[in-house]
Tab-separated table of C-alpha atoms in Angstrom:
chain	number	residue	atom	x	y	z
H	1	ALA	CA	14.724	-27.513	13.693
H	2	PRO	CA	14.489	-26.321	10.168
H	3	LEU	CA	11.804	-27.760	7.876
H	4	THR	CA	12.572	-29.786	4.917
H	5	LEU	CA	12.526	-28.486	1.524
H	6	GLY	CA	10.221	-30.551	-0.896
H	7	ASN	CA	10.462	-30.850	-4.643
H	8	SER	CA	8.392	-28.711	-6.379
H	9	SER	CA	8.266	-30.659	-9.701
H	10	SER	CA	6.180	-33.141	-8.181
H	11	LEU	CA	3.338	-30.985	-7.376
H	12	THR	CA	0.104	-31.694	-8.898
H	13	ILE	CA	-3.045	-29.274	-9.239
H	14	GLY	CA	-5.756	-30.177	-6.683
H	15	GLN	CA	-2.787	-31.259	-4.168
H	16	PRO	CA	-3.853	-29.785	-0.447
H	17	VAL	CA	-1.225	-27.329	0.931
H	18	ALA	CA	-1.118	-24.821	3.834
H	19	ALA	CA	0.318	-21.489	4.212
H	20	VAL	CA	2.095	-19.896	7.307
H	21	GLY	CA	2.687	-16.410	7.833
H	22	ASN	CA	1.869	-12.961	9.501
H	23	PRO	CA	-1.348	-11.588	7.888
H	24	PHE	CA	-2.212	-8.208	8.936
H	25	GLY	CA	0.452	-8.509	12.004
H	26	LEU	CA	-1.543	-11.731	13.289
H	27	SER	CA	1.728	-14.103	13.630
H	28	GLY	CA	1.655	-17.799	13.015
H	29	SER	CA	-1.679	-17.576	11.202
H	30	LEU	CA	-2.416	-20.949	9.020
H	31	THR	CA	-4.626	-21.062	6.147
H	32	GLU	CA	-5.354	-24.303	3.951
H	33	GLY	CA	-6.474	-24.582	0.590
H	34	ILE	CA	-5.188	-26.496	-2.635
H	35	ILE	CA	-2.794	-25.942	-5.601
H	36	SER	CA	-4.960	-24.231	-8.196
H	37	GLY	CA	-2.341	-23.890	-10.907
H	38	LEU	CA	1.045	-24.359	-11.756
H	39	GLY	CA	3.710	-22.884	-14.135
H	40	ARG	CA	2.592	-19.335	-13.878
H	41	LEU	CA	4.736	-16.592	-14.544
H	42	LEU	CA	5.300	-13.630	-11.812
H	43	PRO	CA	6.533	-10.247	-13.016
H	44	SER	CA	9.218	-8.650	-10.803
H	45	SER	CA	7.734	-5.157	-11.799
H	46	GLN	CA	4.258	-4.030	-12.490
H	47	GLU	CA	5.150	-2.428	-16.006
H	48	PRO	CA	7.214	-4.410	-18.355
H	49	ILE	CA	9.267	-2.357	-20.583
H	50	TYR	CA	9.152	-3.091	-24.353
H	51	GLY	CA	11.585	-1.292	-27.012
H	52	ASN	CA	13.656	2.040	-27.069
H	53	GLY	CA	16.825	0.053	-25.890
H	54	GLN	CA	15.333	-0.489	-22.249
H	55	VAL	CA	15.819	-3.621	-20.141
H	56	GLY	CA	12.450	-5.386	-19.856
H	57	ALA	CA	10.772	-6.712	-16.683
H	58	PHE	CA	12.387	-9.817	-15.330
H	59	ASN	CA	9.543	-12.906	-14.754
H	60	ILE	CA	9.988	-15.544	-12.452
H	61	PRO	CA	8.716	-18.605	-14.301
H	62	GLY	CA	7.200	-21.967	-12.771
H	63	ILE	CA	5.094	-20.015	-9.838
H	64	ILE	CA	2.944	-22.162	-7.701
H	65	GLN	CA	-0.549	-20.726	-7.647
H	66	THR	CA	-2.913	-21.642	-4.546
H	67	ASP	CA	-6.241	-20.591	-3.202
H	68	ALA	CA	-4.967	-20.942	0.459
H	69	ALA	CA	-5.776	-17.290	1.783
H	70	ILE	CA	-2.695	-15.119	1.432
H	71	ASN	CA	-2.921	-11.830	2.631
H	72	PRO	CA	-0.323	-8.698	3.360
H	73	GLY	CA	2.169	-10.315	5.881
H	74	ASN	CA	2.082	-13.665	4.393
H	75	SER	CA	5.014	-12.796	1.996
H	76	GLY	CA	7.997	-14.671	3.081
H	77	GLY	CA	6.229	-17.312	4.884
H	78	PRO	CA	6.320	-21.109	3.698
H	79	LEU	CA	3.840	-22.991	1.578
H	80	LEU	CA	3.724	-26.494	2.820
H	81	SER	CA	2.594	-30.011	1.877
H	82	LEU	CA	0.728	-31.680	4.524
H	83	SER	CA	3.532	-33.743	5.227
H	84	GLY	CA	5.216	-30.464	6.393
H	85	GLU	CA	7.862	-29.968	3.704
H	86	VAL	CA	8.253	-26.415	2.358
H	87	ILE	CA	7.347	-26.583	-1.443
H	88	GLY	CA	7.223	-22.814	-1.962
H	89	ILE	CA	7.767	-19.108	-0.414
H	90	ASN	CA	4.440	-17.101	-0.156
H	91	SER	CA	5.191	-13.975	-2.450
H	92	ALA	CA	2.228	-12.080	-3.969
H	93	ILE	CA	-1.553	-12.057	-4.436
H	94	PHE	CA	-3.539	-11.198	-7.613
H	95	SER	CA	-6.170	-8.787	-6.164
H	96	ASN	CA	-8.154	-5.444	-6.957
H	97	THR	CA	-8.288	-4.667	-3.387
H	98	GLY	CA	-4.958	-5.363	-1.972
H	99	VAL	CA	-6.351	-8.190	0.292
H	100	TYR	CA	-7.079	-11.967	-0.364
H	101	ALA	CA	-9.168	-12.521	-3.323
H	102	GLY	CA	-8.868	-16.574	-3.811
H	103	VAL	CA	-5.517	-16.427	-5.865
H	104	GLY	CA	-2.206	-16.429	-4.251
H	105	PHE	CA	1.402	-17.051	-5.581
H	106	ALA	CA	4.244	-18.939	-4.289
H	107	ILE	CA	8.071	-19.287	-5.497
H	108	PRO	CA	8.596	-22.823	-5.858
H	109	SER	CA	11.176	-24.645	-3.725
H	110	ASN	CA	13.397	-25.741	-6.688
H	111	THR	CA	14.053	-22.236	-7.671
H	112	ILE	CA	14.563	-21.505	-3.629
H	113	LYS	CA	17.191	-24.134	-3.437
H	114	LYS	CA	19.253	-22.456	-6.451
H	115	VAL	CA	18.928	-18.748	-5.382
H	116	ILE	CA	19.262	-18.847	-1.479
H	117	PRO	CA	22.651	-20.497	-1.162
H	118	GLU	CA	23.726	-17.729	-3.930
H	119	LEU	CA	22.057	-14.931	-1.785
H	120	ILE	CA	23.816	-16.330	1.538
H	121	ALA	CA	27.301	-16.665	-0.311
H	122	LYS	CA	27.208	-13.542	-2.534
H	123	GLY	CA	24.416	-11.328	-1.669
H	124	SER	CA	22.932	-11.365	-5.002
H	125	TYR	CA	21.842	-13.843	-7.789
H	126	GLN	CA	22.762	-13.693	-11.357
H	127	HIS	CA	19.858	-14.831	-13.410
H	128	PRO	CA	20.529	-16.560	-16.800
H	129	TRP	CA	19.277	-13.630	-19.541
H	130	ILE	CA	19.638	-13.369	-23.534
H	131	GLY	CA	18.957	-9.417	-23.512
H	132	VAL	CA	15.918	-9.319	-25.995
H	133	THR	CA	12.633	-7.687	-25.316
H	134	GLY	CA	9.398	-8.213	-27.271
H	135	VAL	CA	5.969	-10.184	-27.443
H	136	ASP	CA	4.485	-13.622	-28.089
H	137	VAL	CA	3.516	-14.173	-31.611
H	138	THR	CA	-0.219	-13.809	-31.833
H	139	PRO	CA	-2.504	-14.789	-34.641
H	140	GLU	CA	-2.595	-10.941	-35.613
H	141	ILE	CA	1.305	-10.626	-35.498
H	142	ALA	CA	1.424	-13.808	-37.794
H	143	ASP	CA	-0.812	-12.325	-40.273
H	144	ALA	CA	0.729	-9.311	-40.533
H	145	MET	CA	4.244	-10.931	-40.967
H	146	ASN	CA	2.816	-13.422	-43.418
H	147	LEU	CA	3.981	-16.394	-40.891
H	148	THR	CA	2.221	-19.838	-41.471
H	149	GLU	CA	1.589	-20.125	-37.993
H	150	ALA	CA	1.732	-18.060	-34.631
H	151	LYS	CA	4.310	-19.332	-32.520
H	152	GLY	CA	7.453	-18.407	-30.963
H	153	PHE	CA	8.552	-14.906	-29.199
H	154	LEU	CA	8.872	-11.868	-31.561
H	155	VAL	CA	11.937	-9.770	-30.611
H	156	ILE	CA	11.262	-6.174	-30.853
H	157	ASP	CA	14.543	-4.866	-29.445
H	158	VAL	CA	17.874	-6.023	-28.364
H	159	ASN	CA	19.966	-4.812	-25.536
H	160	SER	CA	23.420	-3.344	-26.565
H	161	LYS	CA	26.364	-5.757	-25.652
H	162	SER	CA	24.115	-8.321	-24.191
H	163	PRO	CA	24.392	-12.140	-25.172
H	164	ALA	CA	21.605	-11.566	-28.026
H	165	ASP	CA	23.589	-8.639	-29.686
H	166	LYS	CA	26.710	-10.435	-29.737
H	167	ALA	CA	25.005	-13.358	-31.274
H	168	GLY	CA	23.405	-11.025	-34.093
H	169	ILE	CA	20.013	-11.520	-33.116
H	170	LYS	CA	18.002	-8.408	-34.564
H	171	GLY	CA	14.953	-6.639	-33.441
H	172	GLY	CA	12.217	-4.999	-35.386
H	173	TYR	CA	12.825	-2.187	-37.918
H	174	LYS	CA	9.186	-1.579	-38.911
H	175	VAL	CA	6.217	-0.019	-36.895
H	176	GLU	CA	2.790	-1.128	-37.843
H	177	ILE	CA	-0.506	-1.113	-36.276
H	178	VAL	CA	-1.676	-4.598	-34.718
H	179	ASN	CA	-5.118	-5.011	-33.021
H	180	ASN	CA	-4.825	-1.045	-32.678
H	181	THR	CA	-1.659	-1.104	-30.869
H	182	GLN	CA	1.773	-0.024	-32.431
H	183	ILE	CA	4.149	-2.528	-32.581
H	184	ARG	CA	7.744	-2.802	-34.220
H	185	LEU	CA	7.574	-5.524	-36.564
H	186	GLY	CA	10.502	-7.492	-38.715
H	187	GLY	CA	12.613	-8.706	-35.970
H	188	ASP	CA	14.097	-12.260	-35.311
H	189	ILE	CA	11.543	-14.777	-33.860
H	190	ILE	CA	12.727	-17.403	-31.189
H	191	VAL	CA	11.008	-20.701	-31.931
H	192	GLY	CA	13.539	-22.867	-30.010
H	193	ILE	CA	16.099	-22.842	-27.318
H	194	ASP	CA	18.634	-25.975	-27.894
H	195	ASP	CA	16.528	-28.781	-28.633
H	196	ILE	CA	13.388	-27.241	-26.983
H	197	LYS	CA	10.605	-25.859	-29.095
H	198	ILE	CA	9.499	-22.536	-27.830
H	199	ASN	CA	6.002	-21.395	-28.102
H	200	ASN	CA	5.912	-17.977	-26.010
H	201	VAL	CA	8.091	-16.138	-23.664
H	202	THR	CA	7.065	-18.340	-20.643
H	203	ASP	CA	8.675	-21.259	-22.470
H	204	ILE	CA	11.928	-19.239	-22.859
H	205	ASN	CA	11.953	-17.950	-19.111
H	206	LYS	CA	11.361	-21.409	-17.718
H	207	TYR	CA	14.080	-23.229	-19.783
H	208	LEU	CA	16.539	-20.608	-18.916
H	209	GLU	CA	15.805	-20.519	-15.291
H	210	THR	CA	15.729	-24.113	-14.554
H	211	LYS	CA	18.101	-25.569	-16.893
H	212	LYS	CA	20.920	-23.028	-17.517
H	213	GLU	CA	23.317	-21.149	-15.340
H	214	GLY	CA	25.369	-18.882	-17.812
H	215	GLU	CA	26.071	-21.590	-20.628
H	216	VAL	CA	25.922	-20.987	-24.158
H	217	VAL	CA	22.314	-21.963	-25.750
H	218	LYS	CA	21.514	-22.423	-29.490
């Protein structure tokens, strides 16, 4: 009897959850805790690539953070509500040692509902993308670019033949030192998608991943 997929958009911080998995080969292990954070961003690689025409790392938005003990072997197991619904798939931990340190992450069930049918039918999932790399606008960057406020996503580079390239979005053209780090300034700043205000790259990823499947955006 398959478990029911829950609605991860209705989750709240502090809500009790349970994780089932195979930590250290101990099959069927159950741990419990609470949802300790929502809307986290989980990088698909350890080192994002910025500039030089390279494709940046893809980030999975809307990740569930939990303090239920998750260890190596838990990945792929369900994160459950106490009513037995699957609200996420346990996927990663934040740790300096490689074992449980109080912070675990699960891909939310609403993402699962979109991705899994595509994986079954086609063997892969095509994520919506713009084709830009860059950084969030910090107060220091805003000051260096003479902006009135620190908000939005500064485009540093644009991938060739990407949607952004075809739309005419421009990357940076002058290298300056900001906070003792070289950064290419002068590029476009994304401050909104459709009618949604954008403060940072998390907002961009979340909107594209949850609201769009290849359509045109403004």
